[in-house]
Amino acid sequence: MKQRMEKMNLKEKRVLLRCDFNVPLYKGMILDDTKIMNSLETIRYLIQNQCKIIILSHLGKIKKEEDKSYYSLEPISRRLQELLGKEVYFSRTFLNSELSKRIEMMLPGDILMLENTRFLDIPNQLETKCDAQLSSFWASLADVFVMDAFASAHRNHASTVGISKYIPSCIGFSVSRELLTLDRFLKEPELPFTVIMGGAKVEDKLDLIHTLLPKCDHLLLAGGLANSFLKALNFNVGGSLATESISTIENLKQILLTYREKLMLPLDAIVGSTYDENYTRYKRINEIGDNEVIMDIGNLTLEKYKTAIQSSKTIFLNGTMGKYEENRYSNGTKELLSLLKKQSAIVVVGGGDSVSAVKNLGFSNDFTYLSVGGGATLEYLTKGHLIAIDAIREEEKIEILDV
Ligand code: ADP
Ligand code: MG
């Protein structure tokens, strides 16, 4: 087990806490504050321990100077303040002397949030290239580093990996919960185990497919993934989203041969058209026209997938059944989620869009676990480890920590 926060002596220490405050924003408004809520347990624990809490997080993608005006963490600090009922100070400056002075003046239990770590990517990508000087500067601000941003744990950045090279480090409650839950349900899943995968690009999911296929009893496919498999079987998928790569097609053919009994592919679809945006039809999968575009799965597919789902003890869902962002193509995903909701099986949902779909379609409280990790969750399930967690030492290797 990795060094856990609650096993360290943190009383009155200066703690650098990496949170995941990469929340969805619209015109500066927070659309979903789940990630902020998820950080509260760790922050409250640090307050109880009278720590001086210095919070780091990234927000959005910062590629150019203008991006900074959209992605300040200041609104997040205000929301955190409301949720905690306690002042959260905010620092726009990363300058060594000013920041050190400000931290010196903090009282036990005070919270200081620093501006978006990725602002330091302009111009030299100090954060995302895991710059050693930046990492050691941040480390110099605190006695202990707490990594509590699971969704960023697959990134080799200064604020996720760099700091832990310089000061004693541990994982916070939110990372610990995520690791334990994914391990508990998916490492050795209770059988029969069904994986449902949809979504966009098959290339993004090939490694995960290769990891999960030997472990699962059924793999039910939909979305762009299924289109690519259908293409490998020489079905006409018209103008649908599907792989163009010959080597991927070869790979899929091999998977189809090896795992024929486990794989299930759509029997029907709701299609749009490449040239008429009002065109919507129901089609059997062997009737797709050259100008038609598969957008969602149909009822026959749902009926077929139901048999595997009903016989399962564990179900993992990643990716949506269709282009669920458009109302007319959200039915497959909605119906699938309704079906999963009725099962007594363990149901785990992982992936950024998949969890958003669950929330937006009204199923937030209906499943065993919604993994908050997005890409990190998929990488953890595929590789079994994450670089920022690897960087933290094992519990038994740290004796009495004199921090
Ligand atoms: P996650 O982020 O959960 O890993 P993905 O990003 O792989 O999931 O899948 C969700 C995306 O896949 C959505 O943007 C959705 O519009 C898209 N998608 C699903 N089915 C189709 C389809 N048939 N054609 C085009 N896009 C699709
Ligand atoms: Mg996605």
Short mmCIF file of C-alpha atoms and ligand atoms in Angstrom, two decimals:
data_model
loop_
_atom_site.label_atom_id
_atom_site.label_comp_id
_atom_site.label_asym_id
_atom_site.label_seq_id
_atom_site.Cartn_x
_atom_site.Cartn_y
_atom_site.Cartn_z
CA MET A 1 0.00 0.00 0.00
CA LYS A 2 1.22 3.45 -0.85
CA GLN A 3 1.99 5.89 1.94
CA ARG A 4 -1.39 7.18 3.12
CA MET A 5 -1.98 10.63 4.54
CA GLU A 6 -3.61 9.37 7.72
CA LYS A 7 -0.48 7.35 8.55
CA MET A 8 1.73 10.43 8.68
CA ASN A 9 2.31 12.90 11.44
CA LEU A 10 0.89 16.03 9.86
CA LYS A 11 0.18 18.10 13.00
CA GLU A 12 0.81 21.77 12.23
CA LYS A 13 2.83 20.96 9.12
CA ARG A 14 2.91 22.96 5.90
CA VAL A 15 1.15 20.72 3.41
CA LEU A 16 1.22 21.09 -0.36
CA LEU A 17 -1.99 19.47 -1.58
CA ARG A 18 -2.49 18.58 -5.27
CA CYS A 19 -6.23 18.58 -5.93
CA ASP A 20 -8.21 17.91 -9.09
CA PHE A 21 -10.19 21.08 -9.63
CA ASN A 22 -10.37 20.64 -13.39
CA VAL A 23 -14.13 21.24 -13.36
CA PRO A 24 -16.34 21.92 -16.39
CA LEU A 25 -16.87 25.68 -16.79
CA TYR A 26 -19.20 27.75 -18.93
CA LYS A 27 -18.51 31.50 -19.08
CA GLY A 28 -16.73 31.34 -15.72
CA MET A 29 -19.57 29.38 -14.11
CA ILE A 30 -18.92 25.97 -12.57
CA LEU A 31 -21.23 23.45 -14.26
CA ASP A 32 -20.47 20.49 -12.00
CA ASP A 33 -18.70 20.78 -8.64
CA THR A 34 -18.35 17.04 -7.92
CA LYS A 35 -14.56 17.32 -8.06
CA ILE A 36 -14.55 20.10 -5.47
CA MET A 37 -16.88 18.04 -3.25
CA ASN A 38 -14.52 15.06 -3.61
CA SER A 39 -11.63 17.11 -2.20
CA LEU A 40 -13.43 18.14 1.01
CA GLU A 41 -12.66 15.07 3.11
CA THR A 42 -8.90 15.50 2.67
CA ILE A 43 -9.01 19.27 3.20
CA ARG A 44 -11.12 18.92 6.37
CA TYR A 45 -8.70 16.32 7.71
CA LEU A 46 -5.79 18.71 7.14
CA ILE A 47 -7.69 21.55 8.83
CA GLN A 48 -8.33 19.30 11.85
CA ASN A 49 -4.60 18.63 11.95
CA GLN A 50 -3.94 22.36 12.03
CA CYS A 51 -1.93 22.22 8.84
CA LYS A 52 -1.12 25.20 6.68
CA ILE A 53 -2.75 24.02 3.47
CA ILE A 54 -1.36 25.15 0.12
CA ILE A 55 -3.48 23.90 -2.77
CA LEU A 56 -2.30 23.25 -6.31
CA SER A 57 -4.44 22.27 -9.29
CA HIS A 58 -4.60 22.72 -13.02
CA LEU A 59 -7.71 23.83 -14.89
CA GLY A 60 -8.31 23.42 -18.62
CA LYS A 61 -5.73 23.45 -21.37
CA ILE A 62 -3.32 26.39 -21.41
CA LYS A 63 -1.66 26.56 -24.81
CA LYS A 64 -1.40 30.32 -25.28
CA GLU A 65 -1.48 33.51 -23.22
CA GLU A 66 -5.20 34.20 -24.00
CA ASP A 67 -6.24 30.85 -22.48
CA LYS A 68 -5.30 32.25 -19.07
CA SER A 69 -8.29 34.59 -19.07
CA TYR A 70 -10.70 31.61 -19.20
CA TYR A 71 -9.03 29.33 -16.70
CA SER A 72 -8.23 31.15 -13.49
CA LEU A 73 -8.78 29.03 -10.38
CA GLU A 74 -10.19 32.01 -8.51
CA PRO A 75 -13.89 31.03 -9.01
CA ILE A 76 -13.00 27.55 -7.75
CA SER A 77 -11.42 29.02 -4.61
CA ARG A 78 -14.68 30.91 -3.94
CA ARG A 79 -16.76 27.75 -4.39
CA LEU A 80 -14.43 25.84 -2.09
CA GLN A 81 -14.78 28.60 0.48
CA GLU A 82 -18.60 28.30 0.34
CA LEU A 83 -18.48 24.52 0.70
CA LEU A 84 -16.05 24.61 3.62
CA GLY A 85 -17.62 27.63 5.31
CA LYS A 86 -14.09 28.88 5.83
CA GLU A 87 -11.90 31.47 4.15
CA VAL A 88 -9.84 30.24 1.21
CA TYR A 89 -7.08 32.69 0.29
CA PHE A 90 -5.98 32.93 -3.30
CA SER A 91 -2.56 33.76 -4.72
CA ARG A 92 -2.02 34.95 -8.27
CA THR A 93 1.71 35.10 -7.81
CA PHE A 94 4.13 32.22 -8.05
CA LEU A 95 7.08 34.43 -7.19
CA ASN A 96 9.39 32.82 -4.68
CA SER A 97 9.90 35.59 -2.14
CA GLU A 98 6.32 36.88 -2.06
CA LEU A 99 4.82 33.44 -1.83
CA SER A 100 7.19 32.26 0.88
CA LYS A 101 6.38 35.35 2.95
CA ARG A 102 2.67 34.79 2.52
CA ILE A 103 2.97 31.17 3.63
CA GLU A 104 5.02 32.18 6.64
CA MET A 105 2.16 34.40 7.73
CA MET A 106 -0.46 31.63 7.45
CA LEU A 107 -2.05 30.39 10.67
CA PRO A 108 -2.72 26.72 11.49
CA GLY A 109 -5.73 25.52 9.46
CA ASP A 110 -5.41 28.34 6.89
CA ILE A 111 -5.91 27.52 3.23
CA LEU A 112 -4.10 29.19 0.35
CA MET A 113 -4.94 28.22 -3.23
CA LEU A 114 -2.34 29.01 -5.88
CA GLU A 115 -3.28 30.02 -9.43
CA ASN A 116 -3.66 27.35 -12.15
CA THR A 117 -0.41 25.35 -12.31
CA ARG A 118 -0.56 25.28 -16.11
CA PHE A 119 -0.21 29.07 -16.28
CA LEU A 120 3.47 28.26 -15.77
CA ASP A 121 3.44 26.44 -19.11
CA ILE A 122 3.61 29.81 -20.86
CA PRO A 123 6.16 30.16 -22.37
CA ASN A 124 8.32 27.17 -21.38
CA GLN A 125 5.98 24.34 -20.34
CA LEU A 126 7.50 24.23 -16.88
CA GLU A 127 4.52 22.36 -15.40
CA THR A 128 3.80 19.81 -18.12
CA LYS A 129 7.50 19.10 -18.80
CA CYS A 130 7.99 18.44 -15.08
CA ASP A 131 10.66 21.12 -14.73
CA ALA A 132 13.07 20.29 -11.90
CA GLN A 133 13.49 23.87 -10.73
CA LEU A 134 9.75 24.45 -10.53
CA SER A 135 9.21 21.14 -8.73
CA SER A 136 11.86 21.91 -6.13
CA PHE A 137 10.56 25.46 -5.69
CA TRP A 138 7.08 24.16 -4.93
CA ALA A 139 8.53 21.50 -2.64
CA SER A 140 10.43 24.22 -0.74
CA LEU A 141 7.10 25.79 0.26
CA ALA A 142 6.00 22.80 2.36
CA ASP A 143 6.98 19.92 4.65
CA VAL A 144 4.75 17.28 3.06
CA PHE A 145 3.16 16.67 -0.35
CA VAL A 146 -0.30 15.13 -0.54
CA MET A 147 -1.30 13.80 -3.97
CA ASP A 148 -5.09 13.81 -4.16
CA ALA A 149 -5.74 14.36 -7.88
CA PHE A 150 -6.47 10.91 -9.28
CA ALA A 151 -7.52 12.26 -12.69
CA SER A 152 -4.03 13.78 -13.15
CA ALA A 153 -2.07 10.83 -11.77
CA HIS A 154 -1.17 9.57 -15.27
CA ARG A 155 0.59 12.87 -16.02
CA ASN A 156 4.32 13.34 -15.49
CA HIS A 157 3.99 16.97 -14.45
CA ALA A 158 5.77 19.13 -11.85
CA SER A 159 2.68 19.32 -9.62
CA THR A 160 1.89 15.59 -9.84
CA VAL A 161 5.26 13.81 -9.98
CA GLY A 162 7.99 16.47 -9.62
CA ILE A 163 7.33 17.59 -6.04
CA SER A 164 7.39 14.09 -4.55
CA LYS A 165 11.09 13.81 -5.45
CA TYR A 166 11.96 16.44 -2.84
CA ILE A 167 9.70 16.08 0.22
CA PRO A 168 7.90 13.24 2.04
CA SER A 169 4.78 12.43 0.03
CA CYS A 170 1.58 10.49 0.42
CA ILE A 171 -1.82 9.91 -1.19
CA GLY A 172 -4.96 11.69 0.01
CA PHE A 173 -8.39 10.21 0.69
CA SER A 174 -9.76 10.75 -2.79
CA VAL A 175 -6.86 8.96 -4.56
CA SER A 176 -6.88 6.22 -1.97
CA ARG A 177 -10.65 5.66 -2.44
CA GLU A 178 -10.31 5.55 -6.21
CA LEU A 179 -7.47 3.01 -6.15
CA LEU A 180 -9.15 0.79 -3.57
CA THR A 181 -12.48 0.82 -5.38
CA LEU A 182 -11.09 0.09 -8.83
CA ASP A 183 -8.94 -2.71 -7.38
CA ARG A 184 -11.78 -4.15 -5.36
CA PHE A 185 -14.29 -4.39 -8.19
CA LEU A 186 -12.20 -4.77 -11.31
CA LYS A 187 -8.86 -6.39 -10.44
CA GLU A 188 -10.42 -9.77 -9.84
CA PRO A 189 -14.04 -9.10 -10.76
CA GLU A 190 -16.82 -11.29 -9.52
CA LEU A 191 -17.83 -13.46 -12.49
CA PRO A 192 -19.58 -13.42 -14.89
CA PHE A 193 -17.94 -10.12 -15.86
CA THR A 194 -19.34 -8.05 -18.72
CA VAL A 195 -17.56 -5.10 -20.26
CA ILE A 196 -19.56 -2.60 -22.31
CA MET A 197 -17.48 -0.32 -24.48
CA GLY A 198 -18.65 2.41 -26.79
CA GLY A 199 -17.40 5.86 -27.61
CA ALA A 200 -15.43 7.38 -30.39
CA LYS A 201 -12.00 6.19 -31.53
CA VAL A 202 -11.06 2.53 -31.34
CA GLU A 203 -7.34 3.39 -31.24
CA ASP A 204 -7.83 5.13 -27.86
CA LYS A 205 -9.33 1.97 -26.42
CA LEU A 206 -7.33 -0.85 -28.02
CA ASP A 207 -4.98 -1.35 -25.08
CA LEU A 208 -7.91 -1.45 -22.68
CA ILE A 209 -9.72 -3.95 -24.91
CA HIS A 210 -6.61 -6.16 -24.94
CA THR A 211 -6.36 -5.97 -21.13
CA LEU A 212 -10.02 -6.66 -20.40
CA LEU A 213 -10.79 -9.35 -22.99
CA PRO A 214 -8.95 -12.21 -21.26
CA LYS A 215 -10.63 -11.29 -17.96
CA CYS A 216 -14.22 -10.77 -19.08
CA ASP A 217 -16.97 -13.13 -20.16
CA HIS A 218 -18.60 -10.70 -22.59
CA LEU A 219 -17.50 -7.57 -24.41
CA LEU A 220 -20.45 -5.63 -25.78
CA LEU A 221 -19.46 -3.02 -28.36
CA ALA A 222 -21.09 0.17 -29.60
CA GLY A 223 -20.24 3.60 -31.05
CA GLY A 224 -17.17 4.25 -33.17
CA LEU A 225 -15.52 1.17 -31.64
CA ALA A 226 -18.22 -1.13 -32.95
CA ASN A 227 -18.12 0.58 -36.37
CA SER A 228 -14.44 -0.26 -36.66
CA PHE A 229 -15.07 -3.91 -35.76
CA LEU A 230 -17.92 -4.03 -38.30
CA LYS A 231 -15.58 -2.58 -40.90
CA ALA A 232 -13.04 -5.31 -40.10
CA LEU A 233 -15.84 -7.82 -40.80
CA ASN A 234 -16.45 -6.14 -44.19
CA PHE A 235 -19.79 -4.56 -43.29
CA ASN A 236 -20.54 -1.30 -45.03
CA VAL A 237 -20.47 1.42 -42.37
CA GLY A 238 -21.08 4.26 -44.87
CA GLY A 239 -19.81 7.59 -43.58
CA SER A 240 -19.66 6.43 -39.94
CA LEU A 241 -16.81 7.17 -37.59
CA ALA A 242 -14.49 4.17 -37.96
CA THR A 243 -10.78 3.51 -38.13
CA GLU A 244 -8.93 4.19 -41.39
CA SER A 245 -5.80 2.38 -40.28
CA ILE A 246 -4.97 -0.90 -41.98
CA SER A 247 -2.91 -2.10 -39.03
CA THR A 248 -5.79 -1.38 -36.63
CA ILE A 249 -8.16 -3.35 -38.90
CA GLU A 250 -5.69 -6.27 -38.83
CA ASN A 251 -5.53 -6.01 -35.04
CA LEU A 252 -9.34 -6.05 -34.82
CA LYS A 253 -9.54 -9.09 -37.14
CA GLN A 254 -7.17 -10.92 -34.81
CA ILE A 255 -9.29 -9.97 -31.78
CA LEU A 256 -12.43 -11.15 -33.60
CA LEU A 257 -10.81 -14.51 -34.31
CA THR A 258 -9.40 -15.06 -30.83
CA TYR A 259 -12.38 -13.86 -28.81
CA ARG A 260 -15.31 -14.65 -31.11
CA GLU A 261 -17.45 -16.10 -28.30
CA LYS A 262 -17.03 -13.11 -26.01
CA LEU A 263 -17.71 -10.32 -28.49
CA MET A 264 -21.11 -8.85 -29.26
CA LEU A 265 -21.71 -6.33 -32.04
CA PRO A 266 -24.73 -4.17 -32.87
CA LEU A 267 -27.58 -5.65 -34.94
CA ASP A 268 -29.22 -2.33 -35.75
CA ALA A 269 -28.63 1.41 -35.65
CA ILE A 270 -30.08 4.87 -35.77
CA VAL A 271 -28.37 6.60 -38.64
CA GLY A 272 -27.90 10.15 -39.86
CA SER A 273 -26.58 11.24 -43.22
CA THR A 274 -23.35 12.77 -44.51
CA TYR A 275 -25.20 15.51 -46.44
CA ASP A 276 -28.61 16.07 -44.81
CA GLU A 277 -28.56 17.03 -41.16
CA ASN A 278 -32.31 16.42 -40.71
CA TYR A 279 -32.09 12.83 -41.97
CA THR A 280 -32.64 10.18 -39.27
CA ARG A 281 -33.55 6.54 -39.97
CA TYR A 282 -33.67 3.17 -38.29
CA LYS A 283 -31.50 0.59 -40.08
CA ARG A 284 -30.42 -3.04 -39.69
CA ILE A 285 -26.65 -3.18 -39.51
CA ASN A 286 -26.33 -4.92 -42.91
CA GLU A 287 -28.42 -2.23 -44.62
CA ILE A 288 -26.27 0.87 -44.00
CA GLY A 289 -26.05 3.03 -47.12
CA ASP A 290 -22.90 4.73 -48.40
CA ASN A 291 -24.04 8.16 -47.21
CA GLU A 292 -25.45 7.01 -43.90
CA VAL A 293 -23.72 7.54 -40.56
CA ILE A 294 -24.25 5.26 -37.57
CA MET A 295 -25.11 7.49 -34.61
CA ASP A 296 -26.71 5.20 -32.02
CA ILE A 297 -27.63 1.57 -31.35
CA GLY A 298 -31.19 0.31 -31.93
CA ASN A 299 -33.60 -1.82 -29.91
CA LEU A 300 -32.56 -5.19 -31.33
CA THR A 301 -29.03 -4.53 -30.13
CA LEU A 302 -30.28 -3.55 -26.69
CA GLU A 303 -32.38 -6.74 -26.49
CA LYS A 304 -29.37 -8.85 -27.46
CA TYR A 305 -27.05 -7.11 -24.98
CA LYS A 306 -29.66 -7.51 -22.23
CA THR A 307 -29.08 -11.27 -22.07
CA ALA A 308 -25.38 -10.85 -21.25
CA ILE A 309 -26.07 -7.99 -18.84
CA GLN A 310 -28.73 -9.92 -16.90
CA SER A 311 -26.43 -12.89 -16.38
CA SER A 312 -23.55 -10.77 -14.99
CA LYS A 313 -22.27 -10.19 -11.47
CA THR A 314 -19.89 -7.37 -12.47
CA ILE A 315 -20.35 -4.83 -15.27
CA PHE A 316 -17.89 -2.19 -16.40
CA LEU A 317 -19.09 0.55 -18.76
CA ASN A 318 -16.81 2.83 -20.73
CA GLY A 319 -17.90 4.99 -23.63
CA THR A 320 -21.39 5.93 -24.78
CA MET A 321 -23.63 3.85 -27.07
CA GLY A 322 -23.96 6.71 -29.53
CA LYS A 323 -23.52 10.41 -30.03
CA TYR A 324 -25.46 11.04 -26.83
CA GLU A 325 -24.78 14.78 -26.83
CA GLU A 326 -27.53 15.05 -29.47
CA ASN A 327 -30.97 14.31 -28.10
CA ARG A 328 -32.07 12.23 -31.09
CA TYR A 329 -29.06 9.93 -30.63
CA SER A 330 -29.12 9.59 -26.85
CA ASN A 331 -31.77 6.87 -26.64
CA GLY A 332 -29.35 3.91 -26.83
CA THR A 333 -27.24 5.26 -23.98
CA LYS A 334 -30.34 6.17 -21.94
CA GLU A 335 -31.94 2.74 -22.40
CA LEU A 336 -28.70 0.97 -21.59
CA LEU A 337 -28.31 2.99 -18.37
CA SER A 338 -31.94 2.20 -17.40
CA LEU A 339 -31.23 -1.47 -17.93
CA LEU A 340 -28.02 -1.32 -15.88
CA LYS A 341 -29.85 0.52 -13.10
CA LYS A 342 -32.23 -2.45 -12.70
CA GLN A 343 -29.41 -4.96 -12.18
CA SER A 344 -28.23 -6.13 -8.80
CA ALA A 345 -24.72 -6.62 -10.26
CA ILE A 346 -21.78 -4.38 -9.38
CA VAL A 347 -21.80 -1.63 -12.02
CA VAL A 348 -18.72 0.56 -12.41
CA VAL A 349 -18.62 3.43 -14.91
CA GLY A 350 -15.30 4.94 -16.00
CA GLY A 351 -14.23 7.55 -18.56
CA GLY A 352 -14.82 11.29 -18.82
CA ASP A 353 -17.70 11.27 -21.30
CA SER A 354 -19.27 8.15 -19.84
CA VAL A 355 -19.53 9.67 -16.37
CA SER A 356 -20.82 12.96 -17.87
CA ALA A 357 -23.48 10.99 -19.78
CA VAL A 358 -24.52 9.20 -16.58
CA LYS A 359 -24.92 12.54 -14.82
CA ASN A 360 -26.54 14.47 -17.67
CA LEU A 361 -29.04 11.71 -18.38
CA GLY A 362 -30.08 11.55 -14.71
CA PHE A 363 -28.41 8.39 -13.39
CA SER A 364 -25.93 9.91 -10.90
CA ASN A 365 -26.99 7.79 -7.93
CA ASP A 366 -27.84 4.53 -9.65
CA PHE A 367 -24.55 2.66 -9.91
CA THR A 368 -22.00 1.06 -7.61
CA TYR A 369 -19.22 3.44 -8.57
CA LEU A 370 -18.57 6.33 -10.93
CA SER A 371 -14.84 6.64 -11.35
CA VAL A 372 -13.72 10.28 -11.38
CA GLY A 373 -10.48 9.61 -13.21
CA GLY A 374 -11.30 9.94 -16.94
CA GLY A 375 -8.13 9.04 -18.88
CA ALA A 376 -6.30 8.14 -15.66
CA THR A 377 -8.93 5.50 -14.83
CA LEU A 378 -8.54 3.90 -18.25
CA GLU A 379 -4.75 3.98 -17.94
CA TYR A 380 -4.87 2.45 -14.46
CA LEU A 381 -7.13 -0.35 -15.67
CA THR A 382 -4.90 -0.94 -18.70
CA LYS A 383 -1.43 -0.74 -17.16
CA GLY A 384 -2.18 -1.38 -13.49
CA HIS A 385 -0.20 1.63 -12.32
CA LEU A 386 0.06 5.42 -12.68
CA ILE A 387 3.22 7.49 -12.78
CA ALA A 388 2.28 9.94 -10.00
CA ILE A 389 1.29 7.08 -7.69
CA ASP A 390 4.47 5.17 -8.56
CA ALA A 391 6.39 8.27 -7.41
CA ILE A 392 5.03 7.87 -3.87
CA ARG A 393 6.81 5.36 -1.68
CA GLU A 394 5.29 2.25 -0.16
CA GLU A 395 4.07 2.57 3.41
CA GLU A 396 6.42 -0.03 4.88
CA LYS A 397 9.45 1.64 3.31
CA ILE A 398 8.97 4.82 5.32
CA GLU A 399 9.78 4.38 8.97
CA ILE A 400 9.01 7.18 11.38
CA LEU A 401 8.61 10.26 9.33
CA ASP A 402 10.28 13.24 10.76
CA VAL A 403 8.73 15.93 8.66
P1 ADP B 1 -14.95 8.26 -22.37
O1 ADP B 1 -14.56 9.74 -22.38
O2 ADP B 1 -15.95 7.94 -21.32
O3 ADP B 1 -13.78 7.34 -22.39
P2 ADP B 1 -15.37 8.31 -25.23
O4 ADP B 1 -14.76 9.67 -25.35
O5 ADP B 1 -14.66 7.18 -25.84
O6 ADP B 1 -15.77 7.98 -23.74
O7 ADP B 1 -16.84 8.29 -25.87
C1 ADP B 1 -17.76 9.32 -25.87
C2 ADP B 1 -17.78 10.03 -27.19
O8 ADP B 1 -18.04 9.10 -28.25
C3 ADP B 1 -18.89 11.04 -27.25
O9 ADP B 1 -18.35 12.30 -27.59
C4 ADP B 1 -19.82 10.52 -28.34
O10 ADP B 1 -20.40 11.56 -29.13
C5 ADP B 1 -18.89 9.70 -29.19
N1 ADP B 1 -19.61 8.68 -29.95
C6 ADP B 1 -20.25 7.60 -29.49
N2 ADP B 1 -20.82 6.90 -30.49
C7 ADP B 1 -20.53 7.55 -31.64
C8 ADP B 1 -20.82 7.33 -33.01
N3 ADP B 1 -21.56 6.29 -33.41
N4 ADP B 1 -20.35 8.23 -33.90
C9 ADP B 1 -19.62 9.30 -33.49
N5 ADP B 1 -19.30 9.55 -32.21
C10 ADP B 1 -19.74 8.69 -31.29
MG MG B 2 -13.96 11.05 -23.92
#
